Structure formats: structure tokens, C-alpha cells
Short mmCIF file of C-alpha atoms and ligand atoms in Angstrom, two decimals:
data_model
loop_
_atom_site.label_atom_id
_atom_site.label_comp_id
_atom_site.label_asym_id
_atom_site.label_seq_id
_atom_site.Cartn_x
_atom_site.Cartn_y
_atom_site.Cartn_z
CA MET A 1 0.00 0.00 0.00
CA ASN A 2 1.21 3.50 -0.76
CA PHE A 3 0.63 6.35 1.59
CA ASN A 4 2.47 9.47 2.60
CA SER A 5 3.15 9.50 6.32
CA LYS A 6 1.74 12.57 8.04
CA LEU A 7 4.72 12.41 10.41
CA PRO A 8 7.61 11.21 8.27
CA ASN A 9 10.23 12.26 10.81
CA VAL A 10 8.73 10.59 13.85
CA GLY A 11 10.32 7.30 14.85
CA THR A 12 10.59 5.36 18.10
CA THR A 13 10.92 7.70 21.07
CA ILE A 14 14.07 7.84 23.15
CA PHE A 15 12.01 6.65 26.17
CA THR A 16 11.18 3.38 24.43
CA ILE A 17 14.75 2.97 23.21
CA MET A 18 16.36 3.59 26.60
CA SER A 19 13.87 1.45 28.52
CA ALA A 20 14.31 -1.44 26.07
CA LEU A 21 18.09 -1.11 26.42
CA ALA A 22 17.75 -0.97 30.23
CA ASN A 23 15.71 -4.20 30.19
CA GLU A 24 18.11 -5.93 27.84
CA HIS A 25 21.13 -5.05 30.00
CA LYS A 26 19.34 -5.35 33.37
CA ALA A 27 20.24 -1.74 34.10
CA ILE A 28 18.81 0.49 36.84
CA ASN A 29 16.22 2.47 34.93
CA LEU A 30 16.22 6.18 35.79
CA SER A 31 15.27 7.05 32.22
CA GLN A 32 11.48 7.08 32.06
CA GLY A 33 9.56 9.53 34.22
CA PHE A 34 7.44 7.36 36.48
CA PRO A 35 7.62 6.05 40.05
CA ASN A 36 8.73 2.50 40.85
CA TYR A 37 6.77 2.46 44.12
CA PRO A 38 3.03 1.93 44.63
CA SER A 39 0.20 4.43 44.29
CA SER A 40 -1.47 5.23 47.67
CA GLN A 41 -3.53 2.36 49.11
CA LYS A 42 -6.15 4.86 50.27
CA LEU A 43 -6.55 6.19 46.74
CA ASN A 44 -6.67 2.67 45.27
CA ASP A 45 -9.40 1.80 47.81
CA LEU A 46 -11.41 4.91 46.89
CA VAL A 47 -11.31 3.96 43.19
CA THR A 48 -12.38 0.40 44.07
CA LYS A 49 -15.18 1.82 46.20
CA ALA A 50 -16.28 4.00 43.26
CA MET A 51 -16.47 0.89 41.06
CA ASN A 52 -18.46 -0.96 43.73
CA THR A 53 -20.90 1.88 44.20
CA GLY A 54 -21.92 2.33 40.59
CA TYR A 55 -19.45 4.70 38.90
CA ASN A 56 -19.07 2.37 35.94
CA GLN A 57 -20.84 4.13 33.08
CA TYR A 58 -19.79 7.15 31.02
CA ALA A 59 -18.82 10.14 33.11
CA PRO A 60 -20.23 13.50 31.97
CA MET A 61 -18.29 14.74 28.91
CA ALA A 62 -16.49 17.42 30.94
CA GLY A 63 -15.66 15.02 33.76
CA ASN A 64 -17.12 13.80 37.04
CA LEU A 65 -18.58 16.85 38.76
CA ASP A 66 -17.10 16.04 42.18
CA LEU A 67 -13.68 16.01 40.57
CA ARG A 68 -14.26 19.30 38.77
CA LEU A 69 -15.40 20.83 42.07
CA ALA A 70 -12.27 19.51 43.79
CA ILE A 71 -10.08 20.98 41.02
CA ALA A 72 -11.85 24.36 41.25
CA HIS A 73 -11.35 24.30 45.02
CA LYS A 74 -7.63 23.66 44.55
CA TYR A 75 -7.23 26.75 42.33
CA GLU A 76 -9.04 28.87 44.93
CA LEU A 77 -6.92 27.46 47.72
CA LEU A 78 -3.51 27.72 46.06
CA TYR A 79 -3.84 30.69 43.73
CA LYS A 80 -7.06 32.49 44.76
CA SER A 81 -8.09 31.94 41.15
CA SER A 82 -11.59 30.94 40.06
CA TYR A 83 -12.41 28.41 37.39
CA HIS A 84 -16.08 27.57 36.94
CA PRO A 85 -16.44 23.79 37.44
CA GLU A 86 -19.21 23.52 34.83
CA LYS A 87 -17.76 25.71 32.13
CA GLU A 88 -14.02 26.09 32.59
CA ILE A 89 -12.61 22.72 33.69
CA THR A 90 -12.48 19.49 31.64
CA VAL A 91 -11.09 16.15 32.78
CA THR A 92 -8.93 14.43 30.17
CA ALA A 93 -7.06 11.17 29.50
CA GLY A 94 -3.84 12.52 30.98
CA ALA A 95 -2.26 15.85 30.16
CA THR A 96 -1.19 14.43 26.79
CA GLN A 97 -4.78 14.27 25.54
CA ALA A 98 -5.48 17.75 26.86
CA ILE A 99 -2.43 19.09 25.00
CA TYR A 100 -3.31 17.28 21.78
CA THR A 101 -6.92 18.43 21.92
CA ILE A 102 -6.01 22.07 22.65
CA ILE A 103 -3.66 22.12 19.68
CA SER A 104 -6.21 20.40 17.41
CA ALA A 105 -8.99 22.77 18.46
CA PHE A 106 -7.04 25.91 17.55
CA VAL A 107 -4.07 25.33 15.25
CA LYS A 108 -4.89 25.57 11.53
CA PRO A 109 -2.60 24.96 8.54
CA ASN A 110 0.28 27.49 8.42
CA ASP A 111 -0.35 28.79 11.94
CA GLU A 112 2.85 29.20 13.95
CA VAL A 113 3.34 27.82 17.44
CA ILE A 114 6.30 28.91 19.55
CA ILE A 115 7.81 26.24 21.78
CA PHE A 116 10.87 26.30 24.04
CA LYS A 117 13.50 23.64 23.51
CA PRO A 118 14.41 21.28 25.07
CA ALA A 119 10.68 20.50 24.80
CA TYR A 120 8.53 17.64 26.01
CA ASP A 121 8.09 15.40 23.01
CA CYS A 122 4.31 15.49 22.38
CA TYR A 123 4.05 19.18 21.42
CA GLN A 124 5.69 19.23 18.00
CA PRO A 125 3.94 16.20 16.41
CA ALA A 126 0.55 17.56 17.49
CA ILE A 127 1.33 20.94 15.92
CA GLU A 128 2.51 19.34 12.69
CA LEU A 129 -0.41 16.89 12.40
CA ASN A 130 -2.67 19.92 12.39
CA GLY A 131 -0.65 21.59 9.64
CA GLY A 132 0.95 24.11 11.97
CA LYS A 133 4.57 25.20 11.99
CA THR A 134 6.76 24.86 15.08
CA ILE A 135 8.86 27.94 15.86
CA PRO A 136 11.54 26.84 18.33
CA VAL A 137 13.28 28.98 20.92
CA GLN A 138 16.37 27.05 21.98
CA LEU A 139 17.44 27.32 25.64
CA SER A 140 20.83 26.23 26.96
CA ALA A 141 22.29 24.36 29.93
CA PRO A 142 22.83 24.93 32.78
CA ASN A 143 20.19 27.63 33.48
CA TYR A 144 17.86 27.30 30.50
CA SER A 145 17.00 30.98 30.98
CA VAL A 146 14.80 32.73 28.42
CA ASN A 147 15.91 35.68 26.31
CA TRP A 148 12.57 37.47 26.03
CA ASP A 149 13.77 39.76 23.24
CA GLU A 150 14.42 36.66 21.18
CA VAL A 151 10.93 35.33 21.94
CA ALA A 152 9.38 38.69 21.02
CA SER A 153 11.31 38.66 17.73
CA LYS A 154 9.75 35.29 16.83
CA ILE A 155 6.19 36.49 17.21
CA SER A 156 4.54 37.16 13.86
CA PRO A 157 0.99 37.74 12.61
CA LYS A 158 0.85 33.95 12.14
CA THR A 159 1.60 33.14 15.79
CA LYS A 160 -1.43 31.24 17.07
CA MET A 161 -0.05 29.77 20.25
CA ILE A 162 2.89 29.73 22.67
CA ILE A 163 3.50 26.55 24.67
CA ILE A 164 5.27 26.89 28.01
CA ASN A 165 6.20 24.31 30.65
CA SER A 166 7.24 25.15 34.21
CA PRO A 167 8.43 23.25 36.21
CA HIS A 168 10.25 22.10 33.14
CA ASN A 169 10.77 18.59 31.85
CA PRO A 170 13.56 17.75 31.03
CA SER A 171 15.75 20.46 32.63
CA GLY A 172 14.22 20.63 36.13
CA THR A 173 14.23 24.45 36.03
CA ILE A 174 11.30 26.71 36.91
CA TRP A 175 10.17 30.05 35.54
CA SER A 176 10.23 33.11 37.77
CA LYS A 177 7.48 35.65 38.26
CA ASP A 178 9.45 37.93 35.98
CA ASP A 179 9.39 35.34 33.18
CA MET A 180 5.62 35.15 33.45
CA LEU A 181 5.31 38.94 33.44
CA GLN A 182 7.47 39.10 30.32
CA LEU A 183 5.26 36.52 28.64
CA GLN A 184 2.20 38.48 29.67
CA LYS A 185 3.69 41.66 28.26
CA ILE A 186 4.59 40.27 24.84
CA THR A 187 1.18 38.62 24.38
CA GLU A 188 -0.87 41.58 25.60
CA ASN A 189 -3.30 42.91 22.96
CA THR A 190 -2.74 39.88 20.72
CA ASN A 191 -4.91 36.86 19.94
CA ILE A 192 -2.16 34.46 20.97
CA ILE A 193 -3.31 31.48 23.04
CA VAL A 194 -0.94 30.27 25.74
CA LEU A 195 -0.78 26.56 26.57
CA SER A 196 0.78 26.36 30.01
CA ASP A 197 1.81 22.78 30.72
CA GLU A 198 1.87 22.67 34.53
CA VAL A 199 1.93 18.92 35.13
CA TYR A 200 4.67 19.32 37.78
CA GLU A 201 2.97 22.23 39.57
CA HIS A 202 3.13 20.45 42.95
CA ILE A 203 6.80 19.52 42.65
CA VAL A 204 8.73 22.74 43.32
CA PHE A 205 11.70 22.86 45.69
CA ASP A 206 13.49 25.10 48.20
CA ASP A 207 10.35 27.08 49.09
CA ALA A 208 10.00 28.52 45.59
CA GLN A 209 6.44 29.30 44.46
CA HIS A 210 4.97 27.78 41.32
CA GLN A 211 4.11 30.63 38.96
CA SER A 212 0.88 29.36 37.46
CA ALA A 213 -0.48 31.18 34.40
CA CYS A 214 -3.68 31.73 36.40
CA LEU A 215 -1.87 34.15 38.72
CA PHE A 216 -1.49 36.78 35.97
CA SER A 217 -4.83 38.27 34.97
CA ASP A 218 -4.17 39.01 31.30
CA LEU A 219 -2.31 35.73 30.82
CA LYS A 220 -5.13 33.80 32.47
CA GLN A 221 -7.60 35.18 29.92
CA ARG A 222 -5.63 33.62 27.04
CA SER A 223 -4.34 30.47 28.73
CA PHE A 224 -5.09 26.82 28.97
CA ILE A 225 -3.48 25.17 31.96
CA THR A 226 -2.86 21.42 31.62
CA ALA A 227 -2.33 19.11 34.58
CA SER A 228 -1.74 15.43 35.29
CA PHE A 229 -2.94 13.39 38.26
CA GLY A 230 -0.49 10.69 37.20
CA LYS A 231 2.40 12.99 38.19
CA THR A 232 0.70 14.19 41.37
CA PHE A 233 -0.60 10.90 42.74
CA HIS A 234 2.18 8.52 41.57
CA ASN A 235 0.01 6.59 39.10
CA THR A 236 1.03 7.61 35.58
CA GLY A 237 -0.69 4.47 34.22
CA TRP A 238 -4.16 5.74 35.09
CA LYS A 239 -3.86 8.55 32.53
CA ILE A 240 -6.18 11.03 34.23
CA GLY A 241 -5.48 14.75 33.84
CA TYR A 242 -7.41 17.90 33.16
CA CYS A 243 -7.25 21.36 31.70
CA CYS A 244 -8.79 24.66 32.66
CA ALA A 245 -9.33 27.83 30.66
CA PRO A 246 -11.78 30.72 30.37
CA GLU A 247 -15.21 29.71 29.11
CA ALA A 248 -14.85 30.82 25.47
CA LEU A 249 -11.62 28.85 25.03
CA MET A 250 -12.97 25.83 26.89
CA SER A 251 -16.10 25.62 24.79
CA GLU A 252 -13.93 25.36 21.63
CA PHE A 253 -11.85 22.69 23.38
CA ARG A 254 -14.95 20.65 24.18
CA LYS A 255 -16.06 20.66 20.53
CA VAL A 256 -13.03 18.45 19.83
CA HIS A 257 -12.88 16.64 23.15
CA GLN A 258 -16.40 15.24 22.81
CA PHE A 259 -15.45 13.51 19.59
CA ASN A 260 -11.94 12.29 20.30
CA VAL A 261 -12.42 10.81 23.76
CA PHE A 262 -15.83 12.02 24.99
CA SER A 263 -15.14 11.13 28.62
CA VAL A 264 -12.47 9.32 30.63
CA HIS A 265 -12.31 6.48 33.17
CA HIS A 266 -15.12 7.24 35.62
CA PRO A 267 -14.18 5.32 38.81
CA SER A 268 -10.68 6.84 38.81
CA GLN A 269 -12.19 10.31 38.58
CA LYS A 270 -14.53 9.71 41.51
CA GLY A 271 -11.76 8.11 43.60
CA ILE A 272 -9.39 11.03 42.93
CA ALA A 273 -12.16 13.54 43.77
CA ASP A 274 -12.66 11.91 47.18
CA TYR A 275 -8.92 11.58 47.79
CA MET A 276 -8.29 15.27 47.01
CA GLN A 277 -10.65 16.38 49.78
CA ASP A 278 -7.52 16.25 51.93
CA ALA A 279 -5.28 18.95 50.40
CA GLU A 280 -2.23 17.36 52.04
CA THR A 281 -2.42 14.66 49.34
CA TYR A 282 -1.00 17.18 46.86
CA LEU A 283 0.56 19.82 49.13
CA GLY A 284 2.91 17.21 50.64
CA LEU A 285 4.50 16.44 47.28
CA ASN A 286 7.19 19.16 47.43
CA THR A 287 8.65 17.75 50.65
CA PHE A 288 8.33 14.17 49.45
CA PHE A 289 10.33 14.78 46.28
CA GLN A 290 12.77 17.32 47.74
CA ARG A 291 13.91 14.63 50.17
CA LYS A 292 14.48 12.24 47.28
CA ARG A 293 16.35 14.89 45.27
CA ASP A 294 18.58 15.68 48.23
CA LEU A 295 19.26 12.02 48.96
CA PHE A 296 20.28 11.43 45.36
CA LEU A 297 22.45 14.57 45.09
CA ASN A 298 24.20 14.00 48.44
CA LEU A 299 25.05 10.48 47.41
CA ILE A 300 26.60 11.58 44.11
CA SER A 301 28.28 14.76 45.41
CA GLU A 302 31.72 13.13 45.15
CA SER A 303 31.14 11.87 41.61
CA ARG A 304 32.57 13.44 38.45
CA PHE A 305 29.12 14.60 37.34
CA LYS A 306 28.40 18.32 37.82
CA PHE A 307 24.94 19.63 38.58
CA GLN A 308 22.71 22.45 39.67
CA PRO A 309 20.04 21.03 42.00
CA SER A 310 16.71 20.51 40.26
CA GLN A 311 14.29 23.36 41.07
CA GLY A 312 11.18 21.34 40.28
CA THR A 313 9.84 18.12 38.60
CA TYR A 314 11.26 14.74 39.57
CA PHE A 315 14.18 15.01 37.17
CA GLN A 316 17.82 15.86 37.83
CA VAL A 317 20.09 16.89 34.98
CA LEU A 318 23.75 15.83 35.31
CA ASP A 319 26.59 17.35 33.29
CA TYR A 320 29.17 14.73 32.27
CA SER A 321 31.60 17.02 30.44
CA GLU A 322 34.42 16.21 32.89
CA ILE A 323 34.08 12.52 32.12
CA THR A 324 33.96 12.41 28.32
CA ASP A 325 33.14 14.45 25.24
CA GLU A 326 31.04 11.67 23.70
CA TYR A 327 27.73 12.60 22.04
CA ASP A 328 25.08 12.39 24.75
CA VAL A 329 23.03 9.66 23.03
CA ASP A 330 26.15 7.49 22.68
CA PHE A 331 27.18 8.13 26.28
CA ALA A 332 23.68 7.33 27.60
CA LYS A 333 23.69 4.05 25.67
CA ARG A 334 27.18 3.18 26.90
CA LEU A 335 26.20 3.92 30.52
CA THR A 336 23.27 1.53 30.12
CA LYS A 337 25.30 -1.26 28.55
CA GLU A 338 28.57 -0.99 30.49
CA PHE A 339 27.57 0.55 33.82
CA LYS A 340 23.97 -0.72 33.98
CA ILE A 341 22.31 2.63 34.52
CA ALA A 342 19.80 4.17 32.11
CA SER A 343 19.11 7.89 31.67
CA ILE A 344 17.77 10.17 28.93
CA PRO A 345 20.11 12.27 26.75
CA LEU A 346 18.81 15.84 26.44
CA SER A 347 19.85 16.43 22.83
CA VAL A 348 16.78 14.53 21.62
CA PHE A 349 14.54 17.31 22.97
CA ASN A 350 16.66 20.06 21.37
CA GLU A 351 16.73 21.84 18.05
CA LYS A 352 19.14 20.12 15.64
CA ASP A 353 20.17 17.68 18.40
CA LYS A 354 22.10 20.40 20.29
CA ASP A 355 24.39 18.52 22.66
CA ASP A 356 25.11 20.25 26.00
CA LYS A 357 26.67 17.04 27.46
CA VAL A 358 23.87 16.54 29.94
CA LEU A 359 21.70 13.56 30.86
CA ARG A 360 18.36 13.47 32.68
CA PHE A 361 17.85 11.13 35.63
CA CYS A 362 14.42 10.48 37.20
CA PHE A 363 14.45 10.40 41.01
CA ALA A 364 10.81 9.29 41.45
CA LYS A 365 12.23 5.98 42.64
CA THR A 366 12.49 4.07 45.92
CA ASP A 367 15.37 5.10 48.18
CA GLU A 368 16.84 1.67 47.57
CA THR A 369 16.94 2.27 43.80
CA LEU A 370 18.44 5.74 44.30
CA LEU A 371 21.16 4.28 46.57
CA LYS A 372 22.03 1.64 43.99
CA ALA A 373 22.04 4.21 41.17
CA ALA A 374 24.28 6.59 43.12
CA GLU A 375 26.72 3.79 43.87
CA VAL A 376 27.11 3.27 40.12
CA LEU A 377 27.35 6.98 39.26
CA LYS A 378 30.07 7.57 41.88
CA HIS A 379 32.35 5.16 40.05
CA ILE A 380 32.01 6.50 36.51
C1 PLP B 401 5.97 18.14 30.62
C2 PLP B 401 4.98 17.04 30.50
N1 PLP B 401 3.78 17.30 29.96
C3 PLP B 401 2.85 16.34 29.82
C4 PLP B 401 3.10 15.05 30.23
C5 PLP B 401 2.05 14.01 30.02
O1 PLP B 401 1.28 13.76 31.16
P1 PLP B 401 0.23 12.56 31.19
O2 PLP B 401 0.98 11.31 31.55
O3 PLP B 401 -0.77 12.95 32.25
O4 PLP B 401 -0.38 12.45 29.84
C6 PLP B 401 4.34 14.72 30.77
C7 PLP B 401 4.65 13.34 31.16
O5 PLP B 401 5.78 12.94 31.28
C8 PLP B 401 5.30 15.76 30.93
O6 PLP B 401 6.50 15.49 31.46
#
């Protein structure tokens, strides 16, 4: 059969490659971004209870109402920001579906979408499948700071959307209030939509504050915020997330959402809604992951890897330039095969495979796994 691929440049992702290599070589796998410890028993029990008490048919298209109320309450509590549970919040099959649906609902052929690289890998294919053009802004290790004049220079009459992500996967950096104000300033009086990917909003370290797009009034009016319960409640396999946005944007979103997924797993939504009644379930995440970050970094402090402590997410970037000048993909593969530890090379998220000699390690792992991993890294 002859057909022209709509995504001719998309192959197997680095996550699949590194995890397969880790399995083959029985390596400690700090490559993929998910926990290797169980999801909370209380939450599991609440989902089971939801199944046993009748939450087994389609949820409303926008999501279980208890969950939307719990999400709205969270925005009031954390940011004093209101989202109407009926009109401005939609539950999705993970943040990935929210992101894909937002892009599909708005990006038309030849529209431009600005993204910051290194970028999470689902943005660009979604833009291109919808005929849009990705306009990259390349950031650099170790700070990944944004030159806002450069961003402003890339805005054109064709700019439909800007996608941002703080806390940032893969670099583990966060945006400051000033960054958000700059973004607000350059989008003011435009029709640019902002997609603010905030899946790591509850994982911010050293008493820093997460700068949600909803905290900035003009930005909020043009923004979708996407979020992931998988990241927050240690169960990435459940694929439950959500997005919120002002009513006019959300009603466009729902035009697509109702036909590409309609509604998502109902008992999980009800279980999460009940679990979230205790705000500590998400507010405790900063401390939980900061302890893991510190454990990992203390253990490798004598190694030849250099680092700036992660500011957010559950990823730590390590600079290996004192060890070798190998290309990062080659070095990551060699570490997996020879030293039995798997990581993710950052060049794959960059423009033209820019190689800053850094690897990403996931510390959402048991202490035992982190101890074993550090023991290996100390001897490289
Ligand atoms: C930055 C970022 N956005 C979105 C997602 C996708 O989240 P979900 O698993 O809820 O689809 C991830 C998952 O790794 C991520 O790191």
C-alpha cells in the first residue's frame, strides 16, 4: 500500500529505546519519568469503592462533577483563582490528551506555534499533524534561561499559540514571576493562546512558588493550563489529567474533546475527587520529592558529574563534560550497557540535536533504587 506519512520524521521515542536497552542489560532504569513504588492504598481503595458503588458508566463529557469541584477548590486554595467547574474545567485522559486536543482545536494549517527547547516530546507532532509550523526557541544548559527579546522577535501575525512548561521537563528548572510577566507583556493585545503545561505544579523545591499562568490576569484570559494526576498521585498508568481555561476557550476545546475521547475512566475520577478532599495529598509532594532529590544529590556529590540542584519536577540533569566528550546519546547508551544505569540524553529534545553534554535522571524511585544508582554513578 502507498501512503504518505503525516509524520515522516517521527520514529521510536528515546524513552522506548532507553527502557528497552535498560531491560536488555538489566540496568537500573532512571530514564522514564514514572515512580517505581506503589500508588497510595487509600486512593486505590477509593477507586475500588467508586467501582463498587456504581461509577461504571460514562462520566459526563467534561468530567465527574465532584472532581471538577475539587479541582476548582484547589485553584481557589492555592492561587485564589476561580475556574467555573461547569464551564471552565475538563477532565482528560492525561495531560497528553489535553495538549493534543487544545492544539487540534485551535491550530490551523500554516499557523505558527512557539515552543521552548528542550521540549517535552508530544508538542511538535501535534502541531505538525494539524498543519501548523513549530517555531523553536532554543534554551541552553545549565540555566535554561529565556531571552525574552528573542521570543518577542519570533512572534509574527501567524503566531497562534505559545506553549510553556514550568516546572520544566527535562531540565528541572522553573520560571520566575518575571518570566511570566514578560510573557504576559509580549502577548498583551494579541490573539495568541498560551498553553501552560503545569503537570509538575506540585513539585517545586526550596520554598520557591509555582508561577501558574492563572496568577497573571491578562495571561489567564488567554491560557489553557494542563495538569496530570499521574504525576501528582504517583500513578502515571491511570492517565487522568485535566485542563482549565476561560469559558470561550474551553467551549472550543470541548467541541473536539467530545469527539476524540468524549469522557475518561469514571471510577478513577470519583476516587481522585474523594482523595483530594484532603489537600495534604498534593501539598505534601514538594517535601516528598525534595527529600528524594537531596538524597540522590548527596550520594553523588563526590562523583565526576556536575549539577545544579533541580528546582522542580522529579528530574535531575547531570553534566558529564568532565568525564567524556562523547555525544550524549552514545554516552547514555554506553552507561546503560557498560555501567547498567539508564538515563535520557537531552539532545533529543533540542533543536538540531544540540548537545550540552547533559543527561536526565528520574528520582521518582524508591530510596533503595536511588542508593544503587548513586553507587554506580560515583564510580564512573
Ligand atoms: C511536561 C509534560 N507534559 C505532559 C506530560 C504528560 O502527562 P500525562 O501522563 O498525564 O499524559 C508529561 C509526562 O511525562 C510531561 O513530562
